[in-house]
Amino acid sequence: MSYTLIGGPCEGCEAIFEYESEKELSNSDTSTGFFKAIAEKMIIHGTIFENDGKTPASNTILYYYHTDENGEYKNNKETGIWVQRHGELRGWIKTEEDGKYTIATQKPASYPNSRNPAHIHLTVLENNGNYYWIEDIYFVGDPYLSSHKIEAVAARTCDSGVIELKKINGILTGNRDNILGLNVPEYDGK
C-alpha cells in the first residue's frame, strides 16, 4: 500500500508509522501516564466515522500524543525519530468494525510559561493509505481555552472538539468522536 499525506503541512504526522510493525494494534491503548502515581488518570472513548458521519470506520489507525503533568514532552528511555519530540505519552489504536476506540492515559497540562490550552494531538491513517492530522482534543474548563480557539477547533470535528471530562470511579472520562476527512483539504475519501 502506498501512503499519501493530505490536508496540507503536518509536522510529525509520519509518527503514525513509528509503531512496531509486528505489534498487533487494537482498538484500545494505555500509555505509561495512566500508571503514574502523580498523574490524573484519564480515559477517552470515541467512534471514528467514515466521511458520511454515520458509517463506523474500520481498520483506521489513530495516533495520539500529549504532554505530561508539567506540560512537557518527556522521553525517558524510548528511541525513535518522533518519540524524541512527542515524548513517551503516546500510542496507537486501530478501529474494528464498530469504529470505536479507547485511550487510557493521563490528563495533559499546558506548555510551561504559555497560554496554550492543554490538548492531545491526533493523526489518522485511513485504510486507503491517506493520513493527516485531525483537530486536537481540548477540555472544557481549561482557563486558556478561548472562544476563538473553540470556533477554530469545531470546524474540523463532528462536535465542538472540546470534551467535558467527568469523574467515573475516580478516573476522568470523556468522549470524542471523529469524522474522517471532515473539512480536510484535498480529501476525496478514496
PDB file of N, CA and C in Angstrom, residues 78-151:
ATOM      1  N   GLU A  78      12.706   5.592  25.475  1.00  0.00           N
ATOM      2  CA  GLU A  78      12.413   5.110  24.131  1.00  0.00           C
ATOM      3  C   GLU A  78      13.309   5.770  23.082  1.00  0.00           C
ATOM      4  N   THR A  79      13.528   5.029  22.008  1.00  0.00           N
ATOM      5  CA  THR A  79      14.267   5.588  20.883  1.00  0.00           C
ATOM      6  C   THR A  79      13.332   5.661  19.689  1.00  0.00           C
ATOM      7  N   GLY A  80      13.713   6.390  18.716  1.00  0.00           N
ATOM      8  CA  GLY A  80      12.879   6.571  17.532  1.00  0.00           C
ATOM      9  C   GLY A  80      12.872   8.048  17.190  1.00  0.00           C
ATOM     10  N   ILE A  81      12.642   8.323  15.947  1.00  0.00           N
ATOM     11  CA  ILE A  81      12.710   9.709  15.493  1.00  0.00           C
ATOM     12  C   ILE A  81      11.696  10.583  16.211  1.00  0.00           C
ATOM     13  N   TRP A  82      10.441  10.187  16.224  1.00  0.00           N
ATOM     14  CA  TRP A  82       9.407  11.084  16.736  1.00  0.00           C
ATOM     15  C   TRP A  82       9.190  10.990  18.232  1.00  0.00           C
ATOM     16  N   VAL A  83       9.556   9.891  18.860  1.00  0.00           N
ATOM     17  CA  VAL A  83       9.405   9.821  20.318  1.00  0.00           C
ATOM     18  C   VAL A  83      10.285  10.864  20.995  1.00  0.00           C
ATOM     19  N   GLN A  84      11.382  11.231  20.345  1.00  0.00           N
ATOM     20  CA  GLN A  84      12.260  12.258  20.904  1.00  0.00           C
ATOM     21  C   GLN A  84      11.547  13.603  20.996  1.00  0.00           C
ATOM     22  N   ARG A  85      10.627  13.885  20.081  1.00  0.00           N
ATOM     23  CA  ARG A  85       9.892  15.157  20.093  1.00  0.00           C
ATOM     24  C   ARG A  85       8.519  15.039  20.728  1.00  0.00           C
ATOM     25  N   HIS A  86       7.848  13.918  20.498  1.00  0.00           N
ATOM     26  CA  HIS A  86       6.488  13.760  21.010  1.00  0.00           C
ATOM     27  C   HIS A  86       6.446  13.224  22.435  1.00  0.00           C
ATOM     28  N   GLY A  87       7.557  12.679  22.909  1.00  0.00           N
ATOM     29  CA  GLY A  87       7.601  12.139  24.265  1.00  0.00           C
ATOM     30  C   GLY A  87       7.014  10.741  24.343  1.00  0.00           C
ATOM     31  N   GLU A  88       7.002  10.211  25.562  1.00  0.00           N
ATOM     32  CA  GLU A  88       6.562   8.831  25.749  1.00  0.00           C
ATOM     33  C   GLU A  88       5.062   8.691  25.982  1.00  0.00           C
ATOM     34  N   LEU A  89       4.357   9.783  26.179  1.00  0.00           N
ATOM     35  CA  LEU A  89       2.906   9.712  26.380  1.00  0.00           C
ATOM     36  C   LEU A  89       2.236   9.752  25.015  1.00  0.00           C
ATOM     37  N   ARG A  90       2.243   8.596  24.376  1.00  0.00           N
ATOM     38  CA  ARG A  90       1.735   8.468  23.019  1.00  0.00           C
ATOM     39  C   ARG A  90       1.334   7.031  22.775  1.00  0.00           C
ATOM     40  N   GLY A  91       0.573   6.821  21.714  1.00  0.00           N
ATOM     41  CA  GLY A  91       0.167   5.463  21.387  1.00  0.00           C
ATOM     42  C   GLY A  91      -0.641   5.417  20.107  1.00  0.00           C
ATOM     43  N   TRP A  92      -1.017   4.196  19.737  1.00  0.00           N
ATOM     44  CA  TRP A  92      -1.745   3.940  18.504  1.00  0.00           C
ATOM     45  C   TRP A  92      -2.914   3.022  18.801  1.00  0.00           C
ATOM     46  N   ILE A  93      -4.019   3.259  18.142  1.00  0.00           N
ATOM     47  CA  ILE A  93      -5.149   2.330  18.190  1.00  0.00           C
ATOM     48  C   ILE A  93      -5.542   2.019  16.747  1.00  0.00           C
ATOM     49  N   LYS A  94      -6.239   0.910  16.581  1.00  0.00           N
ATOM     50  CA  LYS A  94      -6.777   0.545  15.268  1.00  0.00           C
ATOM     51  C   LYS A  94      -8.224   0.129  15.476  1.00  0.00           C
ATOM     52  N   THR A  95      -9.120   0.820  14.799  1.00  0.00           N
ATOM     53  CA  THR A  95     -10.536   0.539  14.993  1.00  0.00           C
ATOM     54  C   THR A  95     -10.926  -0.816  14.418  1.00  0.00           C
ATOM     55  N   GLU A  96     -11.991  -1.357  14.996  1.00  0.00           N
ATOM     56  CA  GLU A  96     -12.592  -2.585  14.478  1.00  0.00           C
ATOM     57  C   GLU A  96     -13.835  -2.192  13.684  1.00  0.00           C
ATOM     58  N   GLU A  97     -14.709  -3.133  13.421  1.00  0.00           N
ATOM     59  CA  GLU A  97     -15.898  -2.878  12.596  1.00  0.00           C
ATOM     60  C   GLU A  97     -16.787  -1.771  13.144  1.00  0.00           C
ATOM     61  N   ASP A  98     -16.826  -1.604  14.470  1.00  0.00           N
ATOM     62  CA  ASP A  98     -17.725  -0.605  15.069  1.00  0.00           C
ATOM     63  C   ASP A  98     -17.114   0.796  15.123  1.00  0.00           C
ATOM     64  N   GLY A  99     -15.844   0.941  14.709  1.00  0.00           N
ATOM     65  CA  GLY A  99     -15.188   2.247  14.681  1.00  0.00           C
ATOM     66  C   GLY A  99     -14.812   2.811  16.039  1.00  0.00           C
ATOM     67  N   LYS A 100     -15.067   2.075  17.105  1.00  0.00           N
ATOM     68  CA  LYS A 100     -14.842   2.594  18.460  1.00  0.00           C
ATOM     69  C   LYS A 100     -13.372   2.499  18.869  1.00  0.00           C
ATOM     70  N   TYR A 101     -12.979   3.400  19.772  1.00  0.00           N
ATOM     71  CA  TYR A 101     -11.631   3.385  20.322  1.00  0.00           C
ATOM     72  C   TYR A 101     -11.648   3.855  21.769  1.00  0.00           C
ATOM     73  N   THR A 102     -10.589   3.492  22.490  1.00  0.00           N
ATOM     74  CA  THR A 102     -10.404   3.919  23.873  1.00  0.00           C
ATOM     75  C   THR A 102      -8.931   4.239  24.086  1.00  0.00           C
ATOM     76  N   ILE A 103      -8.679   5.396  24.689  1.00  0.00           N
ATOM     77  CA  ILE A 103      -7.325   5.800  25.065  1.00  0.00           C
ATOM     78  C   ILE A 103      -7.310   5.985  26.577  1.00  0.00           C
ATOM     79  N   ALA A 104      -6.460   5.228  27.266  1.00  0.00           N
ATOM     80  CA  ALA A 104      -6.267   5.391  28.706  1.00  0.00           C
ATOM     81  C   ALA A 104      -4.896   6.029  28.895  1.00  0.00           C
ATOM     82  N   THR A 105      -4.864   7.187  29.512  1.00  0.00           N
ATOM     83  CA  THR A 105      -3.621   7.938  29.655  1.00  0.00           C
ATOM     84  C   THR A 105      -3.735   8.849  30.872  1.00  0.00           C
ATOM     85  N   GLN A 106      -2.998   9.914  30.894  1.00  0.00           N
ATOM     86  CA  GLN A 106      -3.114  10.903  31.957  1.00  0.00           C
ATOM     87  C   GLN A 106      -3.553  12.222  31.347  1.00  0.00           C
ATOM     88  N   LYS A 107      -4.115  13.087  32.169  1.00  0.00           N
ATOM     89  CA  LYS A 107      -4.531  14.389  31.662  1.00  0.00           C
ATOM     90  C   LYS A 107      -3.284  15.222  31.377  1.00  0.00           C
ATOM     91  N   PRO A 108      -3.203  15.790  30.170  1.00  0.00           N
ATOM     92  CA  PRO A 108      -2.048  16.637  29.848  1.00  0.00           C
ATOM     93  C   PRO A 108      -2.167  18.005  30.512  1.00  0.00           C
ATOM     94  N   ALA A 109      -1.064  18.716  30.536  1.00  0.00           N
ATOM     95  CA  ALA A 109      -1.044  20.088  31.060  1.00  0.00           C
ATOM     96  C   ALA A 109      -0.623  21.033  29.943  1.00  0.00           C
ATOM     97  N   SER A 110      -0.899  22.296  30.139  1.00  0.00           N
ATOM     98  CA  SER A 110      -0.486  23.342  29.208  1.00  0.00           C
ATOM     99  C   SER A 110       1.036  23.429  29.193  1.00  0.00           C
ATOM    100  N   TYR A 111       1.590  23.872  28.067  1.00  0.00           N
ATOM    101  CA  TYR A 111       3.037  24.060  27.985  1.00  0.00           C
ATOM    102  C   TYR A 111       3.491  25.035  29.073  1.00  0.00           C
ATOM    103  N   PRO A 112       4.676  24.819  29.637  1.00  0.00           N
ATOM    104  CA  PRO A 112       5.181  25.736  30.669  1.00  0.00           C
ATOM    105  C   PRO A 112       5.292  27.168  30.134  1.00  0.00           C
ATOM    106  N   ASN A 113       4.949  28.111  30.969  1.00  0.00           N
ATOM    107  CA  ASN A 113       5.062  29.535  30.634  1.00  0.00           C
ATOM    108  C   ASN A 113       4.349  29.900  29.335  1.00  0.00           C
ATOM    109  N   SER A 114       3.193  29.299  29.110  1.00  0.00           N
ATOM    110  CA  SER A 114       2.429  29.617  27.901  1.00  0.00           C
ATOM    111  C   SER A 114       0.956  29.798  28.255  1.00  0.00           C
ATOM    112  N   ARG A 115       0.206  30.267  27.291  1.00  0.00           N
ATOM    113  CA  ARG A 115      -1.235  30.401  27.449  1.00  0.00           C
ATOM    114  C   ARG A 115      -1.948  29.453  26.476  1.00  0.00           C
ATOM    115  N   ASN A 116      -1.236  28.419  26.064  1.00  0.00           N
ATOM    116  CA  ASN A 116      -1.784  27.422  25.159  1.00  0.00           C
ATOM    117  C   ASN A 116      -2.588  26.414  25.983  1.00  0.00           C
ATOM    118  N   PRO A 117      -3.843  26.121  25.619  1.00  0.00           N
ATOM    119  CA  PRO A 117      -4.620  25.169  26.406  1.00  0.00           C
ATOM    120  C   PRO A 117      -4.041  23.757  26.330  1.00  0.00           C
ATOM    121  N   ALA A 118      -4.268  22.977  27.374  1.00  0.00           N
ATOM    122  CA  ALA A 118      -3.858  21.570  27.370  1.00  0.00           C
ATOM    123  C   ALA A 118      -4.581  20.863  26.225  1.00  0.00           C
ATOM    124  N   HIS A 119      -3.914  19.910  25.597  1.00  0.00           N
ATOM    125  CA  HIS A 119      -4.507  19.248  24.443  1.00  0.00           C
ATOM    126  C   HIS A 119      -3.829  17.915  24.162  1.00  0.00           C
ATOM    127  N   ILE A 120      -4.491  17.114  23.344  1.00  0.00           N
ATOM    128  CA  ILE A 120      -3.947  15.852  22.850  1.00  0.00           C
ATOM    129  C   ILE A 120      -3.914  15.948  21.328  1.00  0.00           C
ATOM    130  N   HIS A 121      -2.746  15.719  20.731  1.00  0.00           N
ATOM    131  CA  HIS A 121      -2.588  15.746  19.276  1.00  0.00           C
ATOM    132  C   HIS A 121      -3.079  14.423  18.679  1.00  0.00           C
ATOM    133  N   LEU A 122      -3.690  14.493  17.493  1.00  0.00           N
ATOM    134  CA  LEU A 122      -4.206  13.303  16.823  1.00  0.00           C
ATOM    135  C   LEU A 122      -3.814  13.295  15.347  1.00  0.00           C
ATOM    136  N   THR A 123      -3.428  12.116  14.878  1.00  0.00           N
ATOM    137  CA  THR A 123      -3.178  11.880  13.457  1.00  0.00           C
ATOM    138  C   THR A 123      -3.920  10.606  13.088  1.00  0.00           C
ATOM    139  N   VAL A 124      -4.510  10.583  11.911  1.00  0.00           N
ATOM    140  CA  VAL A 124      -5.268   9.414  11.479  1.00  0.00           C
ATOM    141  C   VAL A 124      -4.655   8.842  10.202  1.00  0.00           C
ATOM    142  N   LEU A 125      -4.687   7.516  10.098  1.00  0.00           N
ATOM    143  CA  LEU A 125      -4.281   6.796   8.885  1.00  0.00           C
ATOM    144  C   LEU A 125      -5.473   5.954   8.457  1.00  0.00           C
ATOM    145  N   GLU A 126      -6.063   6.328   7.336  1.00  0.00           N
ATOM    146  CA  GLU A 126      -7.214   5.589   6.833  1.00  0.00           C
ATOM    147  C   GLU A 126      -6.763   4.293   6.170  1.00  0.00           C
ATOM    148  N   ASN A 127      -7.696   3.357   6.020  1.00  0.00           N
ATOM    149  CA  ASN A 127      -7.340   2.072   5.413  1.00  0.00           C
ATOM    150  C   ASN A 127      -7.058   2.178   3.913  1.00  0.00           C
ATOM    151  N   ASN A 128      -7.215   3.381   3.331  1.00  0.00           N
ATOM    152  CA  ASN A 128      -6.856   3.599   1.922  1.00  0.00           C
ATOM    153  C   ASN A 128      -5.455   4.205   1.765  1.00  0.00           C
ATOM    154  N   GLY A 129      -4.748   4.436   2.893  1.00  0.00           N
ATOM    155  CA  GLY A 129      -3.387   4.971   2.846  1.00  0.00           C
ATOM    156  C   GLY A 129      -3.282   6.467   3.049  1.00  0.00           C
ATOM    157  N   ASN A 130      -4.400   7.192   3.066  1.00  0.00           N
ATOM    158  CA  ASN A 130      -4.354   8.628   3.352  1.00  0.00           C
ATOM    159  C   ASN A 130      -4.104   8.852   4.836  1.00  0.00           C
ATOM    160  N   TYR A 131      -3.223   9.795   5.150  1.00  0.00           N
ATOM    161  CA  TYR A 131      -3.017  10.156   6.548  1.00  0.00           C
ATOM    162  C   TYR A 131      -2.945  11.668   6.677  1.00  0.00           C
ATOM    163  N   TYR A 132      -3.383  12.165   7.837  1.00  0.00           N
ATOM    164  CA  TYR A 132      -3.484  13.604   8.062  1.00  0.00           C
ATOM    165  C   TYR A 132      -3.772  13.857   9.531  1.00  0.00           C
ATOM    166  N   TRP A 133      -3.567  15.113   9.950  1.00  0.00           N
ATOM    167  CA  TRP A 133      -3.893  15.476  11.330  1.00  0.00           C
ATOM    168  C   TRP A 133      -5.384  15.749  11.421  1.00  0.00           C
ATOM    169  N   ILE A 134      -5.933  15.413  12.564  1.00  0.00           N
ATOM    170  CA  ILE A 134      -7.284  15.836  12.881  1.00  0.00           C
ATOM    171  C   ILE A 134      -7.184  16.726  14.111  1.00  0.00           C
ATOM    172  N   GLU A 135      -8.194  17.487  14.349  1.00  0.00           N
ATOM    173  CA  GLU A 135      -8.121  18.516  15.390  1.00  0.00           C
ATOM    174  C   GLU A 135      -7.795  17.912  16.753  1.00  0.00           C
ATOM    175  N   ASP A 136      -6.983  18.629  17.508  1.00  0.00           N
ATOM    176  CA  ASP A 136      -6.597  18.201  18.848  1.00  0.00           C
ATOM    177  C   ASP A 136      -7.817  18.070  19.746  1.00  0.00           C
ATOM    178  N   ILE A 137      -7.655  17.306  20.804  1.00  0.00           N
ATOM    179  CA  ILE A 137      -8.673  17.216  21.852  1.00  0.00           C
ATOM    180  C   ILE A 137      -8.362  18.298  22.879  1.00  0.00           C
ATOM    181  N   TYR A 138      -9.348  19.129  23.178  1.00  0.00           N
ATOM    182  CA  TYR A 138      -9.249  20.164  24.217  1.00  0.00           C
ATOM    183  C   TYR A 138     -10.284  19.863  25.289  1.00  0.00           C
ATOM    184  N   PHE A 139     -10.194  20.557  26.427  1.00  0.00           N
ATOM    185  CA  PHE A 139     -11.010  20.214  27.582  1.00  0.00           C
ATOM    186  C   PHE A 139     -11.823  21.396  28.095  1.00  0.00           C
ATOM    187  N   VAL A 140     -13.110  21.156  28.331  1.00  0.00           N
ATOM    188  CA  VAL A 140     -13.994  22.163  28.914  1.00  0.00           C
ATOM    189  C   VAL A 140     -13.389  22.636  30.231  1.00  0.00           C
ATOM    190  N   GLY A 141     -13.439  23.931  30.454  1.00  0.00           N
ATOM    191  CA  GLY A 141     -12.952  24.496  31.713  1.00  0.00           C
ATOM    192  C   GLY A 141     -11.492  24.883  31.717  1.00  0.00           C
ATOM    193  N   ASP A 142     -10.771  24.600  30.637  1.00  0.00           N
ATOM    194  CA  ASP A 142      -9.363  24.988  30.576  1.00  0.00           C
ATOM    195  C   ASP A 142      -9.290  26.517  30.566  1.00  0.00           C
ATOM    196  N   PRO A 143      -8.540  27.116  31.485  1.00  0.00           N
ATOM    197  CA  PRO A 143      -8.504  28.577  31.567  1.00  0.00           C
ATOM    198  C   PRO A 143      -7.903  29.256  30.334  1.00  0.00           C
ATOM    199  N   TYR A 144      -7.165  28.511  29.514  1.00  0.00           N
ATOM    200  CA  TYR A 144      -6.549  29.092  28.321  1.00  0.00           C
ATOM    201  C   TYR A 144      -7.350  28.829  27.042  1.00  0.00           C
ATOM    202  N   LEU A 145      -8.491  28.181  27.177  1.00  0.00           N
ATOM    203  CA  LEU A 145      -9.295  27.845  26.008  1.00  0.00           C
ATOM    204  C   LEU A 145     -10.228  29.006  25.672  1.00  0.00           C
ATOM    205  N   SER A 146      -9.881  29.745  24.632  1.00  0.00           N
ATOM    206  CA  SER A 146     -10.649  30.933  24.238  1.00  0.00           C
ATOM    207  C   SER A 146     -11.805  30.554  23.311  1.00  0.00           C
ATOM    208  N   SER A 147     -12.769  31.443  23.188  1.00  0.00           N
ATOM    209  CA  SER A 147     -13.887  31.216  22.266  1.00  0.00           C
ATOM    210  C   SER A 147     -13.377  31.153  20.825  1.00  0.00           C
ATOM    211  N   HIS A 148     -12.335  31.914  20.512  1.00  0.00           N
ATOM    212  CA  HIS A 148     -11.736  31.874  19.179  1.00  0.00           C
ATOM    213  C   HIS A 148     -11.176  30.478  18.895  1.00  0.00           C
ATOM    214  N   LYS A 149     -10.501  29.884  19.864  1.00  0.00           N
ATOM    215  CA  LYS A 149      -9.924  28.547  19.701  1.00  0.00           C
ATOM    216  C   LYS A 149     -11.034  27.512  19.541  1.00  0.00           C
ATOM    217  N   ILE A 150     -12.083  27.630  20.353  1.00  0.00           N
ATOM    218  CA  ILE A 150     -13.201  26.688  20.270  1.00  0.00           C
ATOM    219  C   ILE A 150     -13.828  26.730  18.877  1.00  0.00           C
ATOM    220  N   GLU A 151     -14.001  27.912  18.333  1.00  0.00           N
ATOM    221  CA  GLU A 151     -14.577  28.079  16.996  1.00  0.00           C
ATOM    222  C   GLU A 151     -13.681  27.441  15.936  1.00  0.00           C
TER     223      GLU A 151
END
